[in-house]
């Protein structure tokens, strides 16, 4: 059992996030320099519609061709339901640890630690998967430059900038986000103003089938692309990760999660429809490594594609910065929760006294991402990261079901509508997505979880008075709630 006071119920729906943080036993250390709009800008940049379209969508198209639209539509529907689950739980537990903190407080410490490992895996792979895109697009402008080393260098540069004041980063990210939206609009207009394909390209979809050939898309290919499509619209959970630096009511955190997810999905699906309709040569489009910018070139010419390419580079830089900021908070929180041996935990939880940000955790995310960029390929990183994301979605959906039953006395500043429909839809969706993933990715994830379970039961649990101790279990939450009601 924890030796700290867990969250108290019945603060009211407009309870301040900082009060809940203190109730959970944490001393505020990070700077509350964001308002809800700043949080939303960071979260939308984390979703990064432009970078997702120009980097991740390439992997979706490689899997399902023009059937990718159906993967995006289904994935978007699942994502909204996942966001509703996250919004409710995130408003209850507005902590920098985000999803792993939620899972731990609802499902218990062992499963919560596995959720942390999943999140840490994302912290390594997700920034790298986005950074690969900047290497791809700079290489398109300057073919002599190495894609991998460009991406690796950018990860280190991004980490250095992420060590600055969070308010400064939020303003810079908001500026780049405005440019990013302009690129998204240009992508959409390139297709809608110069259509070459009919709607049958979606109702009778095709995909690449060998060298210079295309073939029909089966349902299994669309389902296989579902996890990567979910990855493409992922990032709305970062509203929770930035909650310790956001002023205002805890309910605003839940609203930010759902609003960011909805905006991000719309800004990805509409341009995707446009560029698919604008493909002059469907065969070339499906075999291209840069299919979306190819459509811009055929519609508006080389100058426009240079503008979009530089816009893409700025958008990918912006996304890498936002994602690094997010996962630096996750890594920081894991150290604060003493998830690792004491010297490592103390280093990760160290906060720069001037900027009030976790600089060791930030640099670790950047360096590991840089190393991965120098060693891997885009497709392999994207597909594996997608599996990690979908598994964590499943744990959040289960938590949304269990919390309403086992923690029914706890206050929910943001309450999802139509419970239990959203978590059930999310579970069905992630089950479908996982059913078609590569066996090697699933085996690697299983091995990570087995190793994590061994670490938890041999190191953390015997030392639970000192390690992994700032997290309560469901029974403790309930007993506290019962005492408060007497």
Short mmCIF file of N, CA and C in Angstrom, two decimals, residues 140-217:
data_model
loop_
_atom_site.label_atom_id
_atom_site.label_comp_id
_atom_site.label_asym_id
_atom_site.label_seq_id
_atom_site.Cartn_x
_atom_site.Cartn_y
_atom_site.Cartn_z
N UNK A 140 15.09 14.41 -50.41
CA UNK A 140 14.45 14.69 -51.70
C UNK A 140 14.97 15.99 -52.31
N UNK A 141 15.33 16.96 -51.44
CA UNK A 141 15.88 18.22 -51.92
C UNK A 141 17.38 18.12 -52.19
N UNK A 142 18.06 17.36 -51.33
CA UNK A 142 19.52 17.22 -51.45
C UNK A 142 19.87 15.73 -51.39
N UNK A 143 19.82 15.04 -52.53
CA UNK A 143 19.97 13.58 -52.56
C UNK A 143 21.28 13.05 -52.00
N UNK A 144 22.31 13.88 -51.94
CA UNK A 144 23.60 13.40 -51.45
C UNK A 144 23.63 13.21 -49.93
N UNK A 145 22.64 13.77 -49.23
CA UNK A 145 22.62 13.69 -47.77
C UNK A 145 21.96 12.40 -47.31
N UNK A 146 22.47 11.83 -46.23
CA UNK A 146 21.96 10.56 -45.70
C UNK A 146 20.67 10.79 -44.91
N UNK A 147 19.62 10.06 -45.26
CA UNK A 147 18.34 10.18 -44.57
C UNK A 147 18.48 9.87 -43.08
N UNK A 148 19.18 8.78 -42.76
CA UNK A 148 19.28 8.35 -41.36
C UNK A 148 20.05 9.36 -40.51
N UNK A 149 21.15 9.88 -41.04
CA UNK A 149 21.96 10.78 -40.23
C UNK A 149 21.33 12.16 -40.09
N UNK A 150 20.56 12.57 -41.09
CA UNK A 150 19.80 13.82 -40.96
C UNK A 150 18.79 13.68 -39.82
N UNK A 151 18.06 12.56 -39.82
CA UNK A 151 17.06 12.32 -38.78
C UNK A 151 17.71 12.23 -37.40
N UNK A 152 18.84 11.54 -37.31
CA UNK A 152 19.52 11.40 -36.02
C UNK A 152 19.99 12.75 -35.50
N UNK A 153 20.58 13.55 -36.38
CA UNK A 153 21.04 14.87 -35.96
C UNK A 153 19.90 15.77 -35.51
N UNK A 154 18.75 15.67 -36.21
CA UNK A 154 17.62 16.50 -35.84
C UNK A 154 17.08 16.11 -34.46
N UNK A 155 17.10 14.81 -34.13
CA UNK A 155 16.61 14.39 -32.82
C UNK A 155 17.44 15.03 -31.71
N UNK A 156 18.75 15.08 -31.88
CA UNK A 156 19.60 15.70 -30.85
C UNK A 156 19.32 17.19 -30.76
N UNK A 157 19.18 17.86 -31.91
CA UNK A 157 18.90 19.29 -31.94
C UNK A 157 17.56 19.59 -31.27
N UNK A 158 16.55 18.79 -31.57
CA UNK A 158 15.22 18.96 -30.98
C UNK A 158 15.29 18.82 -29.47
N UNK A 159 16.04 17.82 -28.99
CA UNK A 159 16.15 17.61 -27.55
C UNK A 159 16.76 18.82 -26.85
N UNK A 160 17.75 19.44 -27.48
CA UNK A 160 18.37 20.63 -26.89
C UNK A 160 17.36 21.78 -26.77
N UNK A 161 16.56 21.98 -27.80
CA UNK A 161 15.54 23.04 -27.75
C UNK A 161 14.47 22.70 -26.71
N UNK A 162 14.13 21.41 -26.60
CA UNK A 162 13.10 20.99 -25.64
C UNK A 162 13.52 21.22 -24.20
N UNK A 163 14.81 21.46 -23.97
CA UNK A 163 15.29 21.74 -22.62
C UNK A 163 15.00 23.17 -22.16
N UNK A 164 14.48 23.99 -23.07
CA UNK A 164 14.17 25.38 -22.72
C UNK A 164 12.81 25.48 -22.05
N UNK A 165 12.44 26.68 -21.68
CA UNK A 165 11.18 26.96 -20.98
C UNK A 165 9.98 26.44 -21.77
N UNK A 166 9.04 25.78 -21.09
CA UNK A 166 7.90 25.18 -21.77
C UNK A 166 7.02 26.23 -22.42
N UNK A 167 6.93 27.43 -21.83
CA UNK A 167 6.13 28.49 -22.44
C UNK A 167 6.74 28.94 -23.77
N UNK A 168 8.06 29.05 -23.81
CA UNK A 168 8.75 29.40 -25.06
C UNK A 168 8.49 28.33 -26.11
N UNK A 169 8.62 27.07 -25.71
CA UNK A 169 8.37 25.98 -26.65
C UNK A 169 6.94 25.99 -27.16
N UNK A 170 5.99 26.30 -26.27
CA UNK A 170 4.58 26.33 -26.68
C UNK A 170 4.33 27.42 -27.72
N UNK A 171 4.92 28.61 -27.51
CA UNK A 171 4.75 29.69 -28.49
C UNK A 171 5.36 29.32 -29.83
N UNK A 172 6.56 28.73 -29.80
CA UNK A 172 7.22 28.35 -31.05
C UNK A 172 6.42 27.26 -31.76
N UNK A 173 5.93 26.30 -31.00
CA UNK A 173 5.15 25.21 -31.59
C UNK A 173 3.85 25.74 -32.18
N UNK A 174 3.20 26.69 -31.50
CA UNK A 174 1.96 27.27 -32.03
C UNK A 174 2.21 27.98 -33.36
N UNK A 175 3.35 28.67 -33.47
CA UNK A 175 3.70 29.35 -34.73
C UNK A 175 3.88 28.33 -35.86
N UNK A 176 4.64 27.28 -35.59
CA UNK A 176 4.85 26.25 -36.61
C UNK A 176 3.56 25.50 -36.92
N UNK A 177 2.68 25.36 -35.92
CA UNK A 177 1.41 24.69 -36.15
C UNK A 177 0.58 25.45 -37.17
N UNK A 178 0.60 26.79 -37.09
CA UNK A 178 -0.13 27.60 -38.07
C UNK A 178 0.41 27.35 -39.48
N UNK A 179 1.74 27.27 -39.62
CA UNK A 179 2.34 26.95 -40.92
C UNK A 179 1.93 25.55 -41.37
N UNK A 180 1.88 24.64 -40.41
CA UNK A 180 1.52 23.25 -40.72
C UNK A 180 0.10 23.16 -41.28
N UNK A 181 -0.81 23.91 -40.70
CA UNK A 181 -2.19 23.90 -41.19
C UNK A 181 -2.25 24.41 -42.62
N UNK A 182 -1.41 25.40 -42.93
CA UNK A 182 -1.34 25.89 -44.30
C UNK A 182 -0.90 24.81 -45.27
N UNK A 183 0.05 23.97 -44.87
CA UNK A 183 0.51 22.87 -45.72
C UNK A 183 -0.61 21.86 -45.91
N UNK A 184 -1.35 21.56 -44.85
CA UNK A 184 -2.47 20.61 -44.94
C UNK A 184 -3.50 21.12 -45.94
N UNK A 185 -3.81 22.41 -45.87
CA UNK A 185 -4.79 22.99 -46.80
C UNK A 185 -4.28 22.89 -48.24
N UNK A 186 -2.99 23.15 -48.45
CA UNK A 186 -2.43 23.04 -49.81
C UNK A 186 -2.51 21.61 -50.33
N UNK A 187 -2.26 20.63 -49.47
CA UNK A 187 -2.38 19.23 -49.88
C UNK A 187 -3.80 18.91 -50.31
N UNK A 188 -4.77 19.38 -49.51
CA UNK A 188 -6.17 19.11 -49.84
C UNK A 188 -6.55 19.77 -51.16
N UNK A 189 -6.15 21.04 -51.34
CA UNK A 189 -6.51 21.76 -52.56
C UNK A 189 -5.88 21.14 -53.80
N UNK A 190 -4.66 20.60 -53.65
CA UNK A 190 -3.99 19.98 -54.80
C UNK A 190 -4.83 18.87 -55.40
N UNK A 191 -5.52 18.13 -54.55
CA UNK A 191 -6.36 17.05 -55.05
C UNK A 191 -7.75 17.48 -55.44
N UNK A 192 -8.39 18.27 -54.59
CA UNK A 192 -9.78 18.65 -54.85
C UNK A 192 -9.92 19.59 -56.05
N UNK A 193 -8.91 20.43 -56.30
CA UNK A 193 -8.98 21.35 -57.45
C UNK A 193 -8.55 20.69 -58.75
N UNK A 194 -7.82 19.59 -58.66
CA UNK A 194 -7.33 18.91 -59.87
C UNK A 194 -7.56 17.40 -59.72
N UNK A 195 -8.83 16.96 -59.66
CA UNK A 195 -9.09 15.53 -59.47
C UNK A 195 -8.82 14.73 -60.75
N UNK A 196 -8.22 13.57 -60.58
CA UNK A 196 -7.96 12.66 -61.70
C UNK A 196 -8.57 11.28 -61.45
N UNK A 197 -8.98 11.03 -60.21
CA UNK A 197 -9.59 9.75 -59.87
C UNK A 197 -11.04 9.97 -59.45
N UNK A 198 -11.85 8.96 -59.62
CA UNK A 198 -13.25 9.03 -59.19
C UNK A 198 -13.38 8.42 -57.80
N UNK A 199 -14.57 8.52 -57.23
CA UNK A 199 -14.81 7.94 -55.91
C UNK A 199 -14.66 6.43 -55.91
N UNK A 200 -14.69 5.83 -57.09
CA UNK A 200 -14.52 4.37 -57.17
C UNK A 200 -13.13 3.94 -56.72
N UNK A 201 -12.19 4.90 -56.67
CA UNK A 201 -10.86 4.55 -56.18
C UNK A 201 -10.90 4.16 -54.71
N UNK A 202 -11.99 4.59 -54.01
CA UNK A 202 -12.19 4.20 -52.62
C UNK A 202 -13.15 3.03 -52.48
N UNK A 203 -14.19 3.00 -53.31
CA UNK A 203 -15.17 1.91 -53.21
C UNK A 203 -14.63 0.61 -53.81
N UNK A 204 -13.69 0.73 -54.77
CA UNK A 204 -13.01 -0.44 -55.33
C UNK A 204 -11.50 -0.17 -55.24
N UNK A 205 -10.96 -0.23 -54.03
CA UNK A 205 -9.58 0.22 -53.81
C UNK A 205 -8.53 -0.71 -54.42
N UNK A 206 -7.37 -0.11 -54.71
CA UNK A 206 -6.24 -0.86 -55.25
C UNK A 206 -4.99 -0.56 -54.42
N UNK A 207 -4.03 -1.46 -54.49
CA UNK A 207 -2.77 -1.30 -53.79
C UNK A 207 -1.63 -1.81 -54.66
N UNK A 208 -0.41 -1.43 -54.31
CA UNK A 208 0.76 -1.91 -55.05
C UNK A 208 0.86 -3.42 -54.91
N UNK A 209 1.10 -4.09 -56.03
CA UNK A 209 1.18 -5.56 -56.03
C UNK A 209 2.38 -5.98 -56.86
N UNK A 210 3.57 -5.70 -56.37
CA UNK A 210 4.77 -6.02 -57.12
C UNK A 210 5.25 -4.84 -57.93
N UNK A 211 6.33 -5.03 -58.66
CA UNK A 211 6.94 -3.95 -59.43
C UNK A 211 6.01 -3.46 -60.53
N UNK A 212 5.65 -2.17 -60.44
CA UNK A 212 4.84 -1.50 -61.47
C UNK A 212 3.49 -2.19 -61.72
N UNK A 213 2.97 -2.84 -60.71
CA UNK A 213 1.65 -3.47 -60.85
C UNK A 213 0.79 -3.07 -59.65
N UNK A 214 -0.54 -3.03 -59.86
CA UNK A 214 -1.47 -2.81 -58.76
C UNK A 214 -2.52 -3.91 -58.78
N UNK A 215 -3.10 -4.15 -57.62
CA UNK A 215 -4.12 -5.17 -57.50
C UNK A 215 -5.19 -4.74 -56.51
N UNK A 216 -6.28 -5.49 -56.40
CA UNK A 216 -7.36 -5.12 -55.49
C UNK A 216 -6.95 -5.25 -54.02
N UNK A 217 -7.60 -4.47 -53.19
CA UNK A 217 -7.33 -4.48 -51.75
C UNK A 217 -8.36 -5.35 -51.05
#
